[in-house]
Amino acid sequence: MFLDTVLTRNPGLVETAAALHGSGAIPPDTYVLDADAVEANASLLAAEADRLGLTLWFVVKQLGRNPELIRAVSRHIPAFAAIDPAEARLLHATGARAGNLGHLVQIPHRDLPEMLGWQPEAVTVFDLANARAVSDAAAGLGRVQDVLVRLEGAPGTVYPGQEGGVPLEQLDAFGAEAERLPGIRIAGVTAFPCVLCDPATGVPAPTPTFELAVKAKALLYSRSHRDLKLSAPSATSMATLPLLAELGATHGEPGHSLTGTTPLHAVDAHQPEQPAYVYVTEVAHTLADGRPAVYGGGFYARAGIRDALLTRSGVRLPVQPAPAENIDYYRLLGAPERAGTARAGDTAVLAFRTQVFVTRSTVAVVSGLSTGSPRLTGLYDSRGRLLERPGRSTP
């Protein structure tokens, strides 16, 4: 999906990733992240948001909740939106500031005292029961917590496994009840997804859910709530920040734009954000019909994978589709008539849309690519835990 883009915009990353694998410094099934590019992207996004009067909360599930990259991003975007408690704890421990908690996954009630103690800017609540729980925990800490009301998405826009939120037609009644809770203040609304990219063109556009969120903000204003936030996550990028500002959002939540991997980047190699990762694996064996199999572990059901670059020969082979319900022990490459171009042990470099935190991959962080002196600074698991910290330059 992104191989052409990364070869055009960041060929040094491909070369470095292949060299690291060839030397044995990284195993197959490794995402190689360019820390310089991630930080540069964060700087661009922060400056554009500031110009437009928007606030950003960054998201790191896509890049494996990696502490090195969290520090790089938070130098420019200080506050985060955590999708679940595990992510929130790692972000907090790394030194980033809590922006929005409960973003996609509600905070379990037993975890609320700990996380409210961090004094987050906002906590998202999906229903009145969670609003009451936040109020009780905040009151126990002697404080009042700002909350964002999660709106139920418009029909046809909600992803399975992400259901929930207050229907717009019930928001007035919700507000009447929530306003009686002593430990919270209604500070705004959020919904997901608010922006999506066209599958064919990559062009971003607001969803019907965004329209519901705008109406919800107006309804809360009519109930005398002021200085309301409207966080409009999904596809937050340099291309969509002006759209968010135009439609009345106050906050965006960049994730894939930090690595230059929104759907728009797949069709337009010249978007401002630079592609910042590749996936490295190797040929494991060849089938009797000539098709090579590469090691899996990091393939993602919504990846949009097209082909793999075999760096020894320079040949690109198509990646065959595989059912999402099967474990990705291997992934087959096509074009058996070119089987001679692939040998067991060959490095394969791919670039596709991912969510590293749901893989079983290794994450390798490389610094210095922007100055021509790449250095592998650490190996991590897919949940941000340090495996190894090499101290040498790449081959």
mmCIF file of C-alpha atoms in Angstrom:
data_model
loop_
_atom_site.group_PDB
_atom_site.id
_atom_site.type_symbol
_atom_site.label_atom_id
_atom_site.label_comp_id
_atom_site.label_asym_id
_atom_site.label_seq_id
_atom_site.Cartn_x
_atom_site.Cartn_y
_atom_site.Cartn_z
ATOM 1 C CA MET A 1 0.000 0.000 0.000
ATOM 2 C CA PHE A 2 2.789 2.442 0.906
ATOM 3 C CA LEU A 3 5.810 0.844 -0.750
ATOM 4 C CA ASP A 4 5.927 3.277 -3.663
ATOM 5 C CA THR A 5 5.500 6.201 -1.283
ATOM 6 C CA VAL A 6 8.303 5.143 1.045
ATOM 7 C CA LEU A 7 10.648 4.375 -1.870
ATOM 8 C CA THR A 8 9.945 7.859 -3.231
ATOM 9 C CA ARG A 9 10.061 9.831 0.009
ATOM 10 C CA ASN A 10 12.263 7.827 2.374
ATOM 11 C CA PRO A 11 14.439 5.351 0.423
ATOM 12 C CA GLY A 12 17.108 5.476 3.140
ATOM 13 C CA LEU A 13 14.688 3.795 5.514
ATOM 14 C CA VAL A 14 14.297 0.858 3.103
ATOM 15 C CA GLU A 15 18.059 0.553 2.673
ATOM 16 C CA THR A 16 18.694 0.742 6.417
ATOM 17 C CA ALA A 17 15.984 -1.788 7.235
ATOM 18 C CA ALA A 18 17.371 -4.251 4.694
ATOM 19 C CA ALA A 19 20.904 -3.792 6.039
ATOM 20 C CA LEU A 20 19.765 -4.386 9.603
ATOM 21 C CA HIS A 21 18.073 -7.626 8.634
ATOM 22 C CA GLY A 22 20.941 -8.746 6.452
ATOM 23 C CA SER A 23 23.392 -8.299 9.335
ATOM 24 C CA GLY A 24 21.179 -10.173 11.790
ATOM 25 C CA ALA A 25 20.570 -7.081 13.935
ATOM 26 C CA ILE A 26 16.808 -7.515 13.555
ATOM 27 C CA PRO A 27 14.726 -10.662 13.045
ATOM 28 C CA PRO A 28 12.044 -11.227 10.437
ATOM 29 C CA ASP A 29 8.629 -9.882 11.448
ATOM 30 C CA THR A 30 10.021 -6.496 12.473
ATOM 31 C CA TYR A 31 8.648 -3.026 11.950
ATOM 32 C CA VAL A 32 11.485 -0.549 11.454
ATOM 33 C CA LEU A 33 10.535 2.959 12.605
ATOM 34 C CA ASP A 34 12.330 6.136 11.554
ATOM 35 C CA ALA A 35 12.359 8.258 14.725
ATOM 36 C CA ASP A 36 13.543 11.370 12.870
ATOM 37 C CA ALA A 37 10.625 11.195 10.441
ATOM 38 C CA VAL A 38 8.111 10.594 13.242
ATOM 39 C CA GLU A 39 9.380 13.645 15.110
ATOM 40 C CA ALA A 40 9.399 15.787 11.972
ATOM 41 C CA ASN A 41 5.796 14.780 11.268
ATOM 42 C CA ALA A 42 4.781 15.656 14.827
ATOM 43 C CA SER A 43 6.418 19.062 14.463
ATOM 44 C CA LEU A 44 4.544 19.749 11.202
ATOM 45 C CA LEU A 45 1.209 18.730 12.697
ATOM 46 C CA ALA A 46 1.748 20.792 15.835
ATOM 47 C CA ALA A 47 2.607 23.925 13.868
ATOM 48 C CA GLU A 48 -0.407 23.575 11.559
ATOM 49 C CA ALA A 49 -2.764 22.927 14.468
ATOM 50 C CA ASP A 50 -1.430 25.983 16.256
ATOM 51 C CA ARG A 51 -1.962 28.087 13.128
ATOM 52 C CA LEU A 52 -5.578 26.931 12.945
ATOM 53 C CA GLY A 53 -6.297 27.287 16.659
ATOM 54 C CA LEU A 54 -6.669 23.533 17.186
ATOM 55 C CA THR A 55 -5.336 21.337 19.994
ATOM 56 C CA LEU A 56 -3.891 17.884 19.310
ATOM 57 C CA TRP A 57 -3.874 14.740 21.427
ATOM 58 C CA PHE A 58 -1.559 12.149 19.868
ATOM 59 C CA VAL A 59 -2.292 8.413 19.562
ATOM 60 C CA VAL A 60 0.388 5.683 19.517
ATOM 61 C CA LYS A 61 -1.364 2.342 19.140
ATOM 62 C CA GLN A 62 -0.393 2.251 15.469
ATOM 63 C CA LEU A 63 3.340 2.401 16.215
ATOM 64 C CA GLY A 64 3.394 -0.087 19.069
ATOM 65 C CA ARG A 65 3.169 2.288 22.046
ATOM 66 C CA ASN A 66 6.906 2.764 21.693
ATOM 67 C CA PRO A 67 8.568 4.874 24.418
ATOM 68 C CA GLU A 68 11.295 6.324 22.167
ATOM 69 C CA LEU A 69 8.694 7.484 19.688
ATOM 70 C CA ILE A 70 6.372 8.739 22.436
ATOM 71 C CA ARG A 71 9.179 10.992 23.640
ATOM 72 C CA ALA A 72 9.863 12.189 20.087
ATOM 73 C CA VAL A 73 6.208 13.061 19.490
ATOM 74 C CA SER A 74 5.580 14.625 22.897
ATOM 75 C CA ARG A 75 8.357 17.149 22.351
ATOM 76 C CA HIS A 76 5.925 18.783 19.911
ATOM 77 C CA ILE A 77 2.493 17.443 20.906
ATOM 78 C CA PRO A 78 2.650 17.158 24.710
ATOM 79 C CA ALA A 79 -0.679 15.448 25.451
ATOM 80 C CA PHE A 80 -2.021 12.066 24.398
ATOM 81 C CA ALA A 81 -5.327 10.333 23.755
ATOM 82 C CA ALA A 82 -5.032 6.812 25.165
ATOM 83 C CA ILE A 83 -7.237 4.139 23.667
ATOM 84 C CA ASP A 84 -7.147 1.834 26.704
ATOM 85 C CA PRO A 85 -5.678 1.618 30.237
ATOM 86 C CA ALA A 86 -2.540 -0.288 29.205
ATOM 87 C CA GLU A 87 -1.678 2.381 26.675
ATOM 88 C CA ALA A 88 -2.477 5.152 29.145
ATOM 89 C CA ARG A 89 -0.098 3.748 31.753
ATOM 90 C CA LEU A 90 2.791 3.416 29.313
ATOM 91 C CA LEU A 91 2.257 6.928 27.955
ATOM 92 C CA HIS A 92 2.088 8.365 31.462
ATOM 93 C CA ALA A 93 5.186 6.449 32.590
ATOM 94 C CA THR A 94 7.075 7.773 29.553
ATOM 95 C CA GLY A 95 6.356 11.349 30.612
ATOM 96 C CA ALA A 96 3.605 12.422 28.202
ATOM 97 C CA ARG A 97 0.663 14.383 29.563
ATOM 98 C CA ALA A 98 -2.807 12.830 29.787
ATOM 99 C CA GLY A 99 -5.099 14.563 27.309
ATOM 100 C CA ASN A 100 -8.113 12.325 26.660
ATOM 101 C CA LEU A 101 -8.622 9.024 28.498
ATOM 102 C CA GLY A 102 -11.338 6.555 27.564
ATOM 103 C CA HIS A 103 -10.919 7.522 23.920
ATOM 104 C CA LEU A 104 -11.998 4.168 22.460
ATOM 105 C CA VAL A 105 -12.033 1.867 25.505
ATOM 106 C CA GLN A 106 -13.780 3.017 28.690
ATOM 107 C CA ILE A 107 -11.645 3.177 31.828
ATOM 108 C CA PRO A 108 -12.506 0.248 34.114
ATOM 109 C CA HIS A 109 -14.064 1.611 37.302
ATOM 110 C CA ARG A 110 -11.318 0.197 39.535
ATOM 111 C CA ASP A 111 -8.671 2.051 37.509
ATOM 112 C CA LEU A 112 -10.345 5.453 37.735
ATOM 113 C CA PRO A 113 -8.752 6.701 41.001
ATOM 114 C CA GLU A 114 -5.260 5.997 39.651
ATOM 115 C CA MET A 115 -5.829 7.636 36.274
ATOM 116 C CA LEU A 116 -7.825 10.606 37.493
ATOM 117 C CA GLY A 117 -4.895 11.242 39.824
ATOM 118 C CA TRP A 118 -2.892 12.160 36.723
ATOM 119 C CA GLN A 119 -5.290 15.086 36.223
ATOM 120 C CA PRO A 120 -6.197 14.351 32.601
ATOM 121 C CA GLU A 121 -7.586 17.176 30.494
ATOM 122 C CA ALA A 122 -10.672 15.096 29.683
ATOM 123 C CA VAL A 123 -12.210 11.667 30.191
ATOM 124 C CA THR A 124 -14.570 10.296 27.552
ATOM 125 C CA VAL A 125 -17.736 8.624 28.861
ATOM 126 C CA PHE A 126 -20.003 6.433 26.757
ATOM 127 C CA ASP A 127 -23.029 6.371 29.076
ATOM 128 C CA LEU A 128 -24.448 7.610 32.359
ATOM 129 C CA ALA A 129 -23.077 4.687 34.372
ATOM 130 C CA ASN A 130 -19.516 5.589 33.381
ATOM 131 C CA ALA A 131 -20.207 9.282 34.018
ATOM 132 C CA ARG A 132 -21.322 8.385 37.553
ATOM 133 C CA ALA A 133 -18.223 6.254 38.091
ATOM 134 C CA VAL A 134 -15.930 9.097 36.982
ATOM 135 C CA SER A 135 -17.827 11.519 39.224
ATOM 136 C CA ASP A 136 -17.513 9.233 42.252
ATOM 137 C CA ALA A 137 -13.786 8.674 41.695
ATOM 138 C CA ALA A 138 -13.105 12.372 41.107
ATOM 139 C CA ALA A 139 -15.089 13.384 44.180
ATOM 140 C CA GLY A 140 -13.061 10.879 46.190
ATOM 141 C CA LEU A 141 -9.945 12.718 45.061
ATOM 142 C CA GLY A 142 -11.456 16.078 45.939
ATOM 143 C CA ARG A 143 -11.649 17.335 42.381
ATOM 144 C CA VAL A 144 -14.032 17.872 39.475
ATOM 145 C CA GLN A 145 -13.135 16.059 36.230
ATOM 146 C CA ASP A 146 -13.926 17.396 32.757
ATOM 147 C CA VAL A 147 -15.662 14.769 30.635
ATOM 148 C CA LEU A 148 -16.385 14.430 26.932
ATOM 149 C CA VAL A 149 -19.655 12.788 25.977
ATOM 150 C CA ARG A 150 -19.138 10.109 23.363
ATOM 151 C CA LEU A 151 -21.885 10.332 20.719
ATOM 152 C CA GLU A 152 -23.328 7.187 19.214
ATOM 153 C CA GLY A 153 -22.149 7.038 15.609
ATOM 154 C CA ALA A 154 -24.416 7.495 12.619
ATOM 155 C CA PRO A 155 -25.834 4.252 11.176
ATOM 156 C CA GLY A 156 -23.340 2.544 8.878
ATOM 157 C CA THR A 157 -20.286 4.360 10.224
ATOM 158 C CA VAL A 158 -19.608 2.420 13.437
ATOM 159 C CA TYR A 159 -16.942 -0.292 13.337
ATOM 160 C CA PRO A 160 -17.787 -3.644 14.949
ATOM 161 C CA GLY A 161 -16.269 -3.825 18.396
ATOM 162 C CA GLN A 162 -16.515 -0.046 18.852
ATOM 163 C CA GLU A 163 -20.229 0.281 19.528
ATOM 164 C CA GLY A 164 -21.470 2.656 22.201
ATOM 165 C CA GLY A 165 -22.160 6.255 23.020
ATOM 166 C CA VAL A 166 -25.117 8.501 23.758
ATOM 167 C CA PRO A 167 -27.636 8.809 20.906
ATOM 168 C CA LEU A 168 -28.123 12.429 19.881
ATOM 169 C CA GLU A 169 -31.844 12.246 20.649
ATOM 170 C CA GLN A 170 -31.033 11.190 24.230
ATOM 171 C CA LEU A 171 -28.304 13.761 24.842
ATOM 172 C CA ASP A 172 -30.620 16.315 26.447
ATOM 173 C CA ALA A 173 -31.809 13.765 29.023
ATOM 174 C CA PHE A 174 -28.229 12.570 29.543
ATOM 175 C CA GLY A 175 -27.141 16.149 30.172
ATOM 176 C CA ALA A 176 -29.869 16.717 32.719
ATOM 177 C CA GLU A 177 -28.697 13.697 34.730
ATOM 178 C CA ALA A 178 -24.958 14.268 34.311
ATOM 179 C CA GLU A 179 -25.238 17.908 35.404
ATOM 180 C CA ARG A 180 -26.341 16.687 38.846
ATOM 181 C CA LEU A 181 -23.157 14.683 39.360
ATOM 182 C CA PRO A 182 -20.803 16.621 41.662
ATOM 183 C CA GLY A 183 -17.499 15.165 40.465
ATOM 184 C CA ILE A 184 -17.715 15.941 36.743
ATOM 185 C CA ARG A 185 -18.190 18.862 34.394
ATOM 186 C CA ILE A 186 -19.487 18.350 30.850
ATOM 187 C CA ALA A 187 -16.660 19.813 28.794
ATOM 188 C CA GLY A 188 -17.593 18.729 25.285
ATOM 189 C CA VAL A 189 -18.284 15.878 22.913
ATOM 190 C CA THR A 190 -16.441 13.367 20.784
ATOM 191 C CA ALA A 191 -17.363 10.692 18.248
ATOM 192 C CA PHE A 192 -15.666 8.195 15.975
ATOM 193 C CA PRO A 193 -14.979 8.145 13.077
ATOM 194 C CA CYS A 194 -15.444 11.818 12.203
ATOM 195 C CA VAL A 195 -13.379 11.819 9.008
ATOM 196 C CA LEU A 196 -12.714 9.018 6.531
ATOM 197 C CA CYS A 197 -10.651 8.819 3.353
ATOM 198 C CA ASP A 198 -12.232 7.693 0.102
ATOM 199 C CA PRO A 199 -11.046 4.117 -0.589
ATOM 200 C CA ALA A 200 -10.237 4.888 -4.224
ATOM 201 C CA THR A 201 -8.868 8.446 -4.135
ATOM 202 C CA GLY A 202 -7.717 8.745 -0.527
ATOM 203 C CA VAL A 203 -9.410 12.144 -0.308
ATOM 204 C CA PRO A 204 -10.684 12.817 3.234
ATOM 205 C CA ALA A 205 -14.261 13.904 3.944
ATOM 206 C CA PRO A 206 -16.409 14.335 7.059
ATOM 207 C CA THR A 207 -18.698 11.478 8.011
ATOM 208 C CA PRO A 208 -22.347 11.751 9.107
ATOM 209 C CA THR A 209 -21.040 11.060 12.610
ATOM 210 C CA PHE A 210 -19.094 14.345 12.504
ATOM 211 C CA GLU A 211 -22.364 16.143 11.742
ATOM 212 C CA LEU A 212 -23.954 14.508 14.793
ATOM 213 C CA ALA A 213 -21.061 15.674 16.973
ATOM 214 C CA VAL A 214 -21.461 19.265 15.761
ATOM 215 C CA LYS A 215 -25.181 19.128 16.581
ATOM 216 C CA ALA A 216 -24.400 17.639 19.980
ATOM 217 C CA LYS A 217 -22.016 20.473 20.780
ATOM 218 C CA ALA A 218 -24.725 22.989 19.884
ATOM 219 C CA LEU A 219 -27.255 21.186 22.075
ATOM 220 C CA LEU A 220 -24.909 21.251 25.067
ATOM 221 C CA TYR A 221 -24.269 24.940 24.450
ATOM 222 C CA SER A 222 -28.012 25.510 24.637
ATOM 223 C CA ARG A 223 -27.878 23.896 28.090
ATOM 224 C CA SER A 224 -25.487 26.674 29.174
ATOM 225 C CA HIS A 225 -22.257 24.699 28.822
ATOM 226 C CA ARG A 226 -19.483 26.964 27.585
ATOM 227 C CA ASP A 227 -15.919 26.566 26.246
ATOM 228 C CA LEU A 228 -16.938 23.218 24.815
ATOM 229 C CA LYS A 229 -14.440 20.883 23.231
ATOM 230 C CA LEU A 230 -15.226 18.875 20.111
ATOM 231 C CA SER A 231 -12.657 16.189 19.442
ATOM 232 C CA ALA A 232 -13.037 14.742 15.939
ATOM 233 C CA PRO A 233 -10.701 11.736 15.622
ATOM 234 C CA SER A 234 -9.876 9.544 12.596
ATOM 235 C CA ALA A 235 -7.576 10.492 9.712
ATOM 236 C CA THR A 236 -6.256 13.569 11.543
ATOM 237 C CA SER A 237 -3.456 14.850 9.303
ATOM 238 C CA MET A 238 -2.064 17.930 7.600
ATOM 239 C CA ALA A 239 -4.713 17.436 4.906
ATOM 240 C CA THR A 240 -7.637 17.280 7.348
ATOM 241 C CA LEU A 241 -6.696 19.829 10.022
ATOM 242 C CA PRO A 242 -8.190 22.739 8.011
ATOM 243 C CA LEU A 243 -11.381 20.688 7.603
ATOM 244 C CA LEU A 244 -11.600 20.096 11.362
ATOM 245 C CA ALA A 245 -11.199 23.796 12.059
ATOM 246 C CA GLU A 246 -13.744 24.769 9.403
ATOM 247 C CA LEU A 247 -16.390 22.387 10.776
ATOM 248 C CA GLY A 248 -16.012 23.504 14.386
ATOM 249 C CA ALA A 249 -13.747 20.908 15.969
ATOM 250 C CA THR A 250 -11.402 22.062 18.704
ATOM 251 C CA HIS A 251 -9.257 18.916 18.925
ATOM 252 C CA GLY A 252 -7.736 16.346 16.586
ATOM 253 C CA GLU A 253 -6.104 13.028 17.452
ATOM 254 C CA PRO A 254 -3.275 12.223 14.996
ATOM 255 C CA GLY A 255 -2.120 8.633 14.763
ATOM 256 C CA HIS A 256 -1.309 7.368 11.261
ATOM 257 C CA SER A 257 -0.224 10.843 10.167
ATOM 258 C CA LEU A 258 2.694 10.590 12.625
ATOM 259 C CA THR A 259 4.083 7.841 10.389
ATOM 260 C CA GLY A 260 2.789 9.240 7.068
ATOM 261 C CA THR A 261 0.471 6.283 6.556
ATOM 262 C CA THR A 262 -3.073 7.609 6.146
ATOM 263 C CA PRO A 263 -4.958 6.305 3.067
ATOM 264 C CA LEU A 264 -4.210 9.620 1.355
ATOM 265 C CA HIS A 265 -0.471 8.969 1.684
ATOM 266 C CA ALA A 266 -0.905 5.708 -0.232
ATOM 267 C CA VAL A 267 -2.101 7.545 -3.352
ATOM 268 C CA ASP A 268 -0.207 10.826 -2.949
ATOM 269 C CA ALA A 269 3.484 10.408 -2.208
ATOM 270 C CA HIS A 270 3.893 14.155 -1.746
ATOM 271 C CA GLN A 271 1.725 14.759 1.287
ATOM 272 C CA PRO A 272 3.683 16.807 3.868
ATOM 273 C CA GLU A 273 4.124 13.950 6.341
ATOM 274 C CA GLN A 274 7.003 11.611 5.556
ATOM 275 C CA PRO A 275 6.513 7.817 5.593
ATOM 276 C CA ALA A 276 8.228 6.564 8.735
ATOM 277 C CA TYR A 277 8.089 2.766 8.856
ATOM 278 C CA VAL A 278 8.556 -0.395 6.831
ATOM 279 C CA TYR A 279 7.898 -4.034 7.650
ATOM 280 C CA VAL A 280 10.817 -6.427 7.275
ATOM 281 C CA THR A 281 10.523 -10.180 6.982
ATOM 282 C CA GLU A 282 12.319 -12.913 5.023
ATOM 283 C CA VAL A 283 11.630 -15.803 2.690
ATOM 284 C CA ALA A 284 11.055 -18.924 4.809
ATOM 285 C CA HIS A 285 10.506 -21.568 2.129
ATOM 286 C CA THR A 286 9.151 -22.097 -1.373
ATOM 287 C CA LEU A 287 6.078 -24.133 -2.243
ATOM 288 C CA ALA A 288 6.254 -26.942 -4.808
ATOM 289 C CA ASP A 289 4.453 -24.687 -7.306
ATOM 290 C CA GLY A 290 7.167 -22.040 -6.960
ATOM 291 C CA ARG A 291 5.447 -19.542 -4.676
ATOM 292 C CA PRO A 292 7.715 -18.163 -1.917
ATOM 293 C CA ALA A 293 6.393 -17.951 1.649
ATOM 294 C CA VAL A 294 7.600 -15.182 3.965
ATOM 295 C CA TYR A 295 7.436 -15.244 7.756
ATOM 296 C CA GLY A 296 4.346 -13.575 9.216
ATOM 297 C CA GLY A 297 3.363 -12.175 12.580
ATOM 298 C CA GLY A 298 2.834 -8.550 11.638
ATOM 299 C CA PHE A 299 0.209 -8.729 8.911
ATOM 300 C CA TYR A 300 -2.981 -6.811 9.607
ATOM 301 C CA ALA A 301 -6.425 -7.547 8.192
ATOM 302 C CA ARG A 302 -6.986 -3.993 6.876
ATOM 303 C CA ALA A 303 -3.415 -3.570 5.636
ATOM 304 C CA GLY A 304 -4.045 -3.055 1.913
ATOM 305 C CA ILE A 305 -0.855 -4.984 1.052
ATOM 306 C CA ARG A 306 0.127 -5.091 -2.614
ATOM 307 C CA ASP A 307 3.678 -6.305 -3.040
ATOM 308 C CA ALA A 308 6.991 -7.082 -1.379
ATOM 309 C CA LEU A 309 10.453 -5.905 -2.379
ATOM 310 C CA LEU A 310 13.116 -8.623 -2.318
ATOM 311 C CA THR A 311 16.150 -6.458 -1.708
ATOM 312 C CA ARG A 312 18.831 -8.917 -2.847
ATOM 313 C CA SER A 313 17.442 -9.121 -6.383
ATOM 314 C CA GLY A 314 15.478 -5.877 -6.463
ATOM 315 C CA VAL A 315 12.400 -7.819 -7.627
ATOM 316 C CA ARG A 316 8.920 -6.910 -6.382
ATOM 317 C CA LEU A 317 6.474 -9.789 -6.049
ATOM 318 C CA PRO A 318 2.737 -9.516 -5.381
ATOM 319 C CA VAL A 319 1.530 -10.510 -1.923
ATOM 320 C CA GLN A 320 -1.362 -12.936 -2.059
ATOM 321 C CA PRO A 321 -4.460 -12.200 0.042
ATOM 322 C CA ALA A 322 -5.153 -14.318 3.106
ATOM 323 C CA PRO A 323 -8.345 -14.714 5.162
ATOM 324 C CA ALA A 324 -8.392 -12.519 8.262
ATOM 325 C CA GLU A 325 -9.639 -15.413 10.380
ATOM 326 C CA ASN A 326 -6.418 -17.388 9.821
ATOM 327 C CA ILE A 327 -3.227 -16.911 11.839
ATOM 328 C CA ASP A 328 -0.503 -15.340 9.703
ATOM 329 C CA TYR A 329 2.284 -17.827 10.295
ATOM 330 C CA TYR A 330 3.375 -17.134 6.725
ATOM 331 C CA ARG A 331 2.245 -15.012 3.809
ATOM 332 C CA LEU A 332 2.553 -16.214 0.226
ATOM 333 C CA LEU A 333 4.063 -14.203 -2.577
ATOM 334 C CA GLY A 334 2.766 -14.660 -6.109
ATOM 335 C CA ALA A 335 4.418 -14.939 -9.518
ATOM 336 C CA PRO A 336 5.741 -18.529 -9.298
ATOM 337 C CA GLU A 337 7.258 -18.089 -12.774
ATOM 338 C CA ARG A 338 9.812 -15.845 -11.062
ATOM 339 C CA ALA A 339 10.540 -18.284 -8.243
ATOM 340 C CA GLY A 340 14.243 -18.153 -9.009
ATOM 341 C CA THR A 341 14.341 -14.578 -7.757
ATOM 342 C CA ALA A 342 13.497 -15.658 -4.202
ATOM 343 C CA ARG A 343 15.703 -17.759 -1.945
ATOM 344 C CA ALA A 344 15.216 -18.882 1.635
ATOM 345 C CA GLY A 345 16.665 -16.207 3.922
ATOM 346 C CA ASP A 346 16.156 -13.359 1.450
ATOM 347 C CA THR A 347 15.102 -10.037 2.975
ATOM 348 C CA ALA A 348 11.615 -8.843 2.061
ATOM 349 C CA VAL A 349 10.551 -5.238 2.705
ATOM 350 C CA LEU A 350 6.882 -4.218 2.699
ATOM 351 C CA ALA A 351 4.972 -1.071 3.617
ATOM 352 C CA PHE A 352 1.306 -1.251 4.518
ATOM 353 C CA ARG A 353 -1.285 0.080 6.939
ATOM 354 C CA THR A 354 -0.947 -1.486 10.367
ATOM 355 C CA GLN A 355 -1.820 -1.389 14.033
ATOM 356 C CA VAL A 356 1.420 -2.628 15.559
ATOM 357 C CA PHE A 357 -0.087 -3.140 19.024
ATOM 358 C CA VAL A 358 -2.261 -6.035 17.794
ATOM 359 C CA THR A 359 0.655 -7.892 16.135
ATOM 360 C CA ARG A 360 3.325 -10.162 17.603
ATOM 361 C CA SER A 361 6.083 -8.213 15.822
ATOM 362 C CA THR A 362 9.355 -6.703 16.956
ATOM 363 C CA VAL A 363 9.726 -2.929 16.665
ATOM 364 C CA ALA A 364 13.153 -1.542 15.770
ATOM 365 C CA VAL A 365 13.745 2.184 16.219
ATOM 366 C CA VAL A 366 16.319 3.910 14.027
ATOM 367 C CA SER A 367 17.608 7.438 14.634
ATOM 368 C CA GLY A 368 19.879 9.601 12.484
ATOM 369 C CA LEU A 369 18.412 8.815 9.072
ATOM 370 C CA SER A 370 17.747 12.504 8.433
ATOM 371 C CA THR A 371 21.469 13.284 8.805
ATOM 372 C CA GLY A 372 22.736 10.261 6.907
ATOM 373 C CA SER A 373 23.971 8.497 10.057
ATOM 374 C CA PRO A 374 21.351 5.870 10.875
ATOM 375 C CA ARG A 375 21.710 4.050 14.169
ATOM 376 C CA LEU A 376 19.587 1.305 15.676
ATOM 377 C CA THR A 377 18.659 2.620 19.122
ATOM 378 C CA GLY A 378 16.429 -0.123 20.447
ATOM 379 C CA LEU A 379 14.387 -3.245 19.882
ATOM 380 C CA TYR A 380 10.948 -3.474 21.481
ATOM 381 C CA ASP A 381 7.987 -5.776 21.494
ATOM 382 C CA SER A 382 4.702 -4.676 19.948
ATOM 383 C CA ARG A 383 3.479 -3.228 23.250
ATOM 384 C CA GLY A 384 6.449 -0.961 23.840
ATOM 385 C CA ARG A 385 8.567 -3.135 26.138
ATOM 386 C CA LEU A 386 12.321 -2.934 25.627
ATOM 387 C CA LEU A 387 13.984 -6.099 24.301
ATOM 388 C CA GLU A 388 17.450 -4.828 23.526
ATOM 389 C CA ARG A 389 19.277 -1.529 23.138
ATOM 390 C CA PRO A 390 22.049 -1.874 20.538
ATOM 391 C CA GLY A 391 24.846 0.646 20.579
ATOM 392 C CA ARG A 392 26.285 0.402 17.096
ATOM 393 C CA SER A 393 25.736 1.998 13.715
ATOM 394 C CA THR A 394 23.907 0.107 11.014
ATOM 395 C CA PRO A 395 26.038 -1.922 8.572
#
